[in-house]
PDB file of C-alpha atoms and ligand atoms in Angstrom:
ATOM      1  CA  UNK A   1     109.147 143.512 140.723  1.00  0.00           C
ATOM      2  CA  UNK A   2     110.777 144.979 138.488  1.00  0.00           C
ATOM      3  CA  UNK A   3     108.980 143.203 135.390  1.00  0.00           C
ATOM      4  CA  UNK A   4     105.412 143.562 136.612  1.00  0.00           C
ATOM      5  CA  UNK A   5     106.272 147.870 136.613  1.00  0.00           C
ATOM      6  CA  UNK A   6     107.064 147.589 132.719  1.00  0.00           C
ATOM      7  CA  UNK A   7     104.218 145.577 131.432  1.00  0.00           C
ATOM      8  CA  UNK A   8     102.411 147.791 134.151  1.00  0.00           C
ATOM      9  CA  UNK A   9     104.343 151.143 132.103  1.00  0.00           C
ATOM     10  CA  UNK A  10     103.491 149.440 128.750  1.00  0.00           C
ATOM     11  CA  UNK A  11     107.574 150.146 128.294  1.00  0.00           C
ATOM     12  CA  UNK A  12     108.619 146.712 127.797  1.00  0.00           C
ATOM     13  CA  UNK A  13     111.163 146.214 125.064  1.00  0.00           C
ATOM     14  CA  UNK A  14     111.251 141.966 124.703  1.00  0.00           C
ATOM     15  CA  UNK A  15     107.968 142.482 121.393  1.00  0.00           C
ATOM     16  CA  UNK A  16     109.536 145.140 119.681  1.00  0.00           C
ATOM     17  CA  UNK A  17     112.520 143.159 119.105  1.00  0.00           C
ATOM     18  CA  UNK A  18     111.296 139.373 118.998  1.00  0.00           C
ATOM     19  CA  UNK A  19     109.759 141.250 115.693  1.00  0.00           C
ATOM     20  CA  UNK A  20     113.180 142.169 114.927  1.00  0.00           C
ATOM     21  CA  UNK A  21     114.046 139.275 115.091  1.00  0.00           C
ATOM     22  CA  UNK A  22     110.685 137.881 112.944  1.00  0.00           C
ATOM     23  CA  UNK A  23     111.975 140.423 110.255  1.00  0.00           C
ATOM     24  CA  UNK A  24     115.627 139.105 110.395  1.00  0.00           C
ATOM     25  CA  UNK A  25     114.386 135.102 110.079  1.00  0.00           C
ATOM     26  CA  UNK A  26     112.945 136.756 107.040  1.00  0.00           C
ATOM     27  CA  UNK A  27     109.468 137.300 108.037  1.00  0.00           C
ATOM     28  CA  UNK A  28     106.760 139.624 107.776  1.00  0.00           C
ATOM     29  CA  UNK A  29     104.913 140.080 111.794  1.00  0.00           C
ATOM     30  CA  UNK A  30     102.581 141.954 109.660  1.00  0.00           C
ATOM     31  CA  UNK A  31     100.463 138.224 108.649  1.00  0.00           C
ATOM     32  CA  UNK A  32      98.407 137.403 110.515  1.00  0.00           C
ATOM     33  CA  UNK A  33      99.881 134.644 112.205  1.00  0.00           C
ATOM     34  CA  UNK A  34     102.621 135.907 113.806  1.00  0.00           C
ATOM     35  CA  UNK A  35     100.611 139.402 114.580  1.00  0.00           C
ATOM     36  CA  UNK A  36      99.810 138.317 118.976  1.00  0.00           C
ATOM     37  CA  UNK A  37     103.483 136.168 118.648  1.00  0.00           C
ATOM     38  CA  UNK A  38     106.059 139.336 119.868  1.00  0.00           C
ATOM     39  CA  UNK A  39     102.990 139.853 123.033  1.00  0.00           C
ATOM     40  CA  UNK A  40     102.880 136.181 123.308  1.00  0.00           C
ATOM     41  CA  UNK A  41     106.060 135.312 123.361  1.00  0.00           C
ATOM     42  CA  UNK A  42     107.450 138.121 125.937  1.00  0.00           C
ATOM     43  CA  UNK A  43     104.126 137.377 127.991  1.00  0.00           C
ATOM     44  CA  UNK A  44     105.623 133.824 127.886  1.00  0.00           C
ATOM     45  CA  UNK A  45     109.947 134.750 128.394  1.00  0.00           C
ATOM     46  CA  UNK A  46     108.289 136.853 131.655  1.00  0.00           C
ATOM     47  CA  UNK A  47     106.716 134.001 132.658  1.00  0.00           C
ATOM     48  CA  UNK A  48     109.208 131.622 131.715  1.00  0.00           C
ATOM     49  CA  UNK A  49     112.062 134.036 133.748  1.00  0.00           C
ATOM     50  CA  UNK A  50     110.342 134.432 137.036  1.00  0.00           C
ATOM     51  CA  UNK A  51     112.561 133.344 139.339  1.00  0.00           C
ATOM     52  CA  UNK A  52     114.512 136.384 139.430  1.00  0.00           C
ATOM     53  CA  UNK A  53     114.034 138.412 141.578  1.00  0.00           C
ATOM     54  CA  UNK A  54     112.640 136.006 144.072  1.00  0.00           C
ATOM     55  CA  UNK A  55     114.485 134.325 147.073  1.00  0.00           C
ATOM     56  CA  UNK A  56     114.161 130.919 148.922  1.00  0.00           C
ATOM     57  CA  UNK A  57     112.946 133.251 151.854  1.00  0.00           C
ATOM     58  CA  UNK A  58     110.804 134.302 149.599  1.00  0.00           C
ATOM     59  CA  UNK A  59     109.505 130.657 149.520  1.00  0.00           C
ATOM     60  CA  UNK A  60     109.820 129.147 152.326  1.00  0.00           C
ATOM     61  CA  UNK A  61     109.710 131.269 155.489  1.00  0.00           C
ATOM     62  CA  UNK A  62     106.888 130.688 157.003  1.00  0.00           C
ATOM     63  CA  UNK A  63     106.265 127.671 156.125  1.00  0.00           C
ATOM     64  CA  UNK A  64     109.736 126.245 158.306  1.00  0.00           C
ATOM     65  CA  UNK A  65     108.343 124.581 161.684  1.00  0.00           C
ATOM     66  CA  UNK A  66     110.427 122.845 164.810  1.00  0.00           C
ATOM     67  CA  UNK A  67     110.058 119.901 164.625  1.00  0.00           C
ATOM     68  CA  UNK A  68     112.285 116.759 166.435  1.00  0.00           C
ATOM     69  CA  UNK A  69     112.219 114.042 163.160  1.00  0.00           C
ATOM     70  CA  UNK A  70     115.465 113.107 161.765  1.00  0.00           C
ATOM     71  CA  UNK A  71     114.626 110.274 159.130  1.00  0.00           C
ATOM     72  CA  UNK A  72     115.039 111.107 156.540  1.00  0.00           C
ATOM     73  CA  UNK A  73     112.260 113.486 154.084  1.00  0.00           C
ATOM     74  CA  UNK A  74     112.066 111.956 150.441  1.00  0.00           C
ATOM     75  CA  UNK A  75     110.310 113.959 147.487  1.00  0.00           C
ATOM     76  CA  UNK A  76     110.586 112.597 143.838  1.00  0.00           C
ATOM     77  CA  UNK A  77     109.731 113.161 140.326  1.00  0.00           C
ATOM     78  CA  UNK A  78     108.429 117.115 140.989  1.00  0.00           C
ATOM     79  CA  UNK A  79     108.556 118.393 137.532  1.00  0.00           C
ATOM     80  CA  UNK A  80     110.786 121.968 136.479  1.00  0.00           C
ATOM     81  CA  UNK A  81     110.793 122.973 133.147  1.00  0.00           C
ATOM     82  CA  UNK A  82     113.975 125.725 132.228  1.00  0.00           C
ATOM     83  CA  UNK A  83     115.314 127.020 129.052  1.00  0.00           C
ATOM     84  CA  UNK A  84     119.242 127.015 129.063  1.00  0.00           C
ATOM     85  CA  UNK A  85     121.424 130.350 128.979  1.00  0.00           C
ATOM     86  CA  UNK A  86     123.141 129.346 125.630  1.00  0.00           C
ATOM     87  CA  UNK A  87     120.504 129.149 122.797  1.00  0.00           C
ATOM     88  CA  UNK A  88     117.372 129.592 125.550  1.00  0.00           C
ATOM     89  CA  UNK A  89     115.707 126.871 124.070  1.00  0.00           C
ATOM     90  CA  UNK A  90     113.798 124.059 126.644  1.00  0.00           C
ATOM     91  CA  UNK A  91     115.761 121.669 128.947  1.00  0.00           C
ATOM     92  CA  UNK A  92     112.926 119.739 131.405  1.00  0.00           C
ATOM     93  CA  UNK A  93     112.972 117.105 133.949  1.00  0.00           C
ATOM     94  CA  UNK A  94     112.306 115.917 137.784  1.00  0.00           C
ATOM     95  CA  UNK A  95     113.615 117.090 140.444  1.00  0.00           C
ATOM     96  CA  UNK A  96     114.632 114.206 143.579  1.00  0.00           C
ATOM     97  CA  UNK A  97     115.905 116.109 146.751  1.00  0.00           C
ATOM     98  CA  UNK A  98     116.268 114.269 150.292  1.00  0.00           C
ATOM     99  CA  UNK A  99     117.046 116.465 153.233  1.00  0.00           C
ATOM    100  CA  UNK A 100     118.467 114.751 157.186  1.00  0.00           C
ATOM    101  CA  UNK A 101     116.381 117.149 159.162  1.00  0.00           C
ATOM    102  CA  UNK A 102     118.294 119.063 162.106  1.00  0.00           C
ATOM    103  CA  UNK A 103     114.941 120.358 164.398  1.00  0.00           C
ATOM    104  CA  UNK A 104     113.316 121.992 161.270  1.00  0.00           C
ATOM    105  CA  UNK A 105     111.325 120.683 158.426  1.00  0.00           C
ATOM    106  CA  UNK A 106     109.216 122.391 155.304  1.00  0.00           C
ATOM    107  CA  UNK A 107     106.637 122.863 154.085  1.00  0.00           C
ATOM    108  CA  UNK A 108     105.963 119.664 151.381  1.00  0.00           C
ATOM    109  CA  UNK A 109     104.237 121.555 148.029  1.00  0.00           C
ATOM    110  CA  UNK A 110     106.774 124.288 149.383  1.00  0.00           C
ATOM    111  CA  UNK A 111     109.782 122.020 147.553  1.00  0.00           C
ATOM    112  CA  UNK A 112     108.255 121.788 144.105  1.00  0.00           C
ATOM    113  CA  UNK A 113     108.442 126.335 144.691  1.00  0.00           C
ATOM    114  CA  UNK A 114     111.407 126.944 145.794  1.00  0.00           C
ATOM    115  CA  UNK A 115     111.863 124.775 142.239  1.00  0.00           C
ATOM    116  CA  UNK A 116     110.340 126.567 139.970  1.00  0.00           C
ATOM    117  CA  UNK A 117     112.344 129.358 141.458  1.00  0.00           C
ATOM    118  CA  UNK A 118     116.097 128.027 139.944  1.00  0.00           C
ATOM    119  CA  UNK A 119     114.091 126.775 137.096  1.00  0.00           C
ATOM    120  CA  UNK A 120     112.114 129.876 135.964  1.00  0.00           C
ATOM    121  CA  UNK A 121     115.310 131.560 134.570  1.00  0.00           C
ATOM    122  CA  UNK A 122     118.406 131.399 132.177  1.00  0.00           C
ATOM    123  CA  UNK A 123     119.666 128.229 133.360  1.00  0.00           C
ATOM    124  CA  UNK A 124     122.264 125.573 132.927  1.00  0.00           C
ATOM    125  CA  UNK A 125     121.694 122.134 134.592  1.00  0.00           C
ATOM    126  CA  UNK A 126     124.621 121.764 136.580  1.00  0.00           C
ATOM    127  CA  UNK A 127     124.259 125.378 138.601  1.00  0.00           C
ATOM    128  CA  UNK A 128     120.777 125.476 139.162  1.00  0.00           C
ATOM    129  CA  UNK A 129     120.759 121.220 141.002  1.00  0.00           C
ATOM    130  CA  UNK A 130     123.626 123.160 143.458  1.00  0.00           C
ATOM    131  CA  UNK A 131     121.635 126.725 143.887  1.00  0.00           C
ATOM    132  CA  UNK A 132     119.056 124.551 144.862  1.00  0.00           C
ATOM    133  CA  UNK A 133     120.791 122.511 146.876  1.00  0.00           C
ATOM    134  CA  UNK A 134     122.653 125.192 148.624  1.00  0.00           C
ATOM    135  CA  UNK A 135     118.906 127.417 149.606  1.00  0.00           C
ATOM    136  CA  UNK A 136     117.659 124.776 150.865  1.00  0.00           C
ATOM    137  CA  UNK A 137     120.646 123.946 153.460  1.00  0.00           C
ATOM    138  CA  UNK A 138     120.314 127.332 154.004  1.00  0.00           C
ATOM    139  CA  UNK A 139     116.682 128.011 154.625  1.00  0.00           C
ATOM    140  CA  UNK A 140     116.375 124.734 157.124  1.00  0.00           C
ATOM    141  CA  UNK A 141     120.196 124.103 158.490  1.00  0.00           C
ATOM    142  CA  UNK A 142     119.833 120.077 158.419  1.00  0.00           C
ATOM    143  CA  UNK A 143     122.288 117.058 158.329  1.00  0.00           C
ATOM    144  CA  UNK A 144     122.695 116.923 155.132  1.00  0.00           C
ATOM    145  CA  UNK A 145     120.768 117.801 151.527  1.00  0.00           C
ATOM    146  CA  UNK A 146     120.858 115.426 148.201  1.00  0.00           C
ATOM    147  CA  UNK A 147     119.636 116.315 144.599  1.00  0.00           C
ATOM    148  CA  UNK A 148     119.186 114.765 141.856  1.00  0.00           C
ATOM    149  CA  UNK A 149     118.234 116.673 138.648  1.00  0.00           C
ATOM    150  CA  UNK A 150     117.713 114.007 136.009  1.00  0.00           C
ATOM    151  CA  UNK A 151     116.599 116.118 131.981  1.00  0.00           C
ATOM    152  CA  UNK A 152     116.591 116.339 128.294  1.00  0.00           C
ATOM    153  CA  UNK A 153     117.476 119.756 126.836  1.00  0.00           C
ATOM    154  CA  UNK A 154     115.783 120.199 123.761  1.00  0.00           C
ATOM    155  CA  UNK A 155     119.560 122.488 122.232  1.00  0.00           C
ATOM    156  CA  UNK A 156     121.255 118.338 122.046  1.00  0.00           C
ATOM    157  CA  UNK A 157     118.116 116.894 120.181  1.00  0.00           C
ATOM    158  CA  UNK A 158     116.400 119.347 118.067  1.00  0.00           C
ATOM    159  CA  UNK A 159     119.952 120.652 116.666  1.00  0.00           C
ATOM    160  CA  UNK A 160     120.997 117.304 115.696  1.00  0.00           C
ATOM    161  CA  UNK A 161     123.429 116.917 118.209  1.00  0.00           C
ATOM    162  CA  UNK A 162     121.704 114.311 120.528  1.00  0.00           C
ATOM    163  CA  UNK A 163     119.205 112.647 118.972  1.00  0.00           C
ATOM    164  CA  UNK A 164     118.501 109.871 120.606  1.00  0.00           C
ATOM    165  CA  UNK A 165     116.083 111.433 124.059  1.00  0.00           C
ATOM    166  CA  UNK A 166     119.284 110.660 126.253  1.00  0.00           C
ATOM    167  CA  UNK A 167     119.126 112.598 129.479  1.00  0.00           C
ATOM    168  CA  UNK A 168     121.372 114.406 131.555  1.00  0.00           C
ATOM    169  CA  UNK A 169     121.527 113.772 135.181  1.00  0.00           C
ATOM    170  CA  UNK A 170     123.346 115.573 137.785  1.00  0.00           C
ATOM    171  CA  UNK A 171     122.829 115.950 141.510  1.00  0.00           C
ATOM    172  CA  UNK A 172     124.446 118.038 144.293  1.00  0.00           C
ATOM    173  CA  UNK A 173     125.414 115.579 148.397  1.00  0.00           C
ATOM    174  CA  UNK A 174     126.022 118.329 151.118  1.00  0.00           C
ATOM    175  CA  UNK A 175     126.433 117.580 154.104  1.00  0.00           C
ATOM    176  CA  UNK A 176     126.150 114.312 155.575  1.00  0.00           C
ATOM    177  CA  UNK A 177     124.136 113.154 152.235  1.00  0.00           C
ATOM    178  CA  UNK A 178     128.275 113.893 150.716  1.00  0.00           C
ATOM    179  CA  UNK A 179     130.315 112.473 154.248  1.00  0.00           C
ATOM    180  CA  UNK A 180     128.725 108.740 154.550  1.00  0.00           C
ATOM    181  CA  UNK A 181     127.786 107.423 152.026  1.00  0.00           C
ATOM    182  CA  UNK A 182     124.999 105.227 154.339  1.00  0.00           C
ATOM    183  CA  UNK A 183     122.807 107.905 153.082  1.00  0.00           C
ATOM    184  CA  UNK A 184     123.673 108.886 150.093  1.00  0.00           C
ATOM    185  CA  UNK A 185     123.147 105.386 148.761  1.00  0.00           C
ATOM    186  CA  UNK A 186     119.782 105.755 151.354  1.00  0.00           C
ATOM    187  CA  UNK A 187     118.104 108.487 149.502  1.00  0.00           C
ATOM    188  CA  UNK A 188     119.289 107.283 146.086  1.00  0.00           C
ATOM    189  CA  UNK A 189     117.941 103.722 146.584  1.00  0.00           C
ATOM    190  CA  UNK A 190     114.423 105.367 147.348  1.00  0.00           C
ATOM    191  CA  UNK A 191     115.299 108.222 144.271  1.00  0.00           C
ATOM    192  CA  UNK A 192     115.532 104.877 141.926  1.00  0.00           C
ATOM    193  CA  UNK A 193     112.803 102.820 143.537  1.00  0.00           C
ATOM    194  CA  UNK A 194     108.885 103.176 141.435  1.00  0.00           C
TER     195      UNK A 194
HETATM  196 ZN1   ZN B   1     121.877 124.750 125.047  1.00  0.00          ZN
END
């Protein structure tokens, strides 16, 4: 991957840019506590955006199985951490994912991994929800997919726009989850159940 190569050749421009930001903030990047900060922040940013260049196929390939199972599969409370593309501040919460198989199922551990691929990019929650749902639909060609994402956004909470810690809830329903109110209701009922 491009980022790994950049790190190996020692040409990552991010540490120098972070140092410039520290100076612009009025800090002394040479003081003990900040000395390693540009490198640390560069590593953290690379890690938190390592979903770029990873395709859903990279994650799911080899874990899709032919299976004659036609009941709804639901995976709840998958934690995620992402960075909003407007402020590069964290937003984080949970994915709830359901699909109705049509001859193919995916290994369960792959769903959280697929969540991470989309969360580890600069994101909008709305887009992330839709991208994830479409990727799962593309990989499994199921009868339908439902995705609900609940998240807190630090760019709202820390900046005082909204101090209440309210959650933003987004959803994307495809196929039977969109067309059939009963399927959608069954999914949402499973998601709500604690
Ligand atoms: Zn933001």
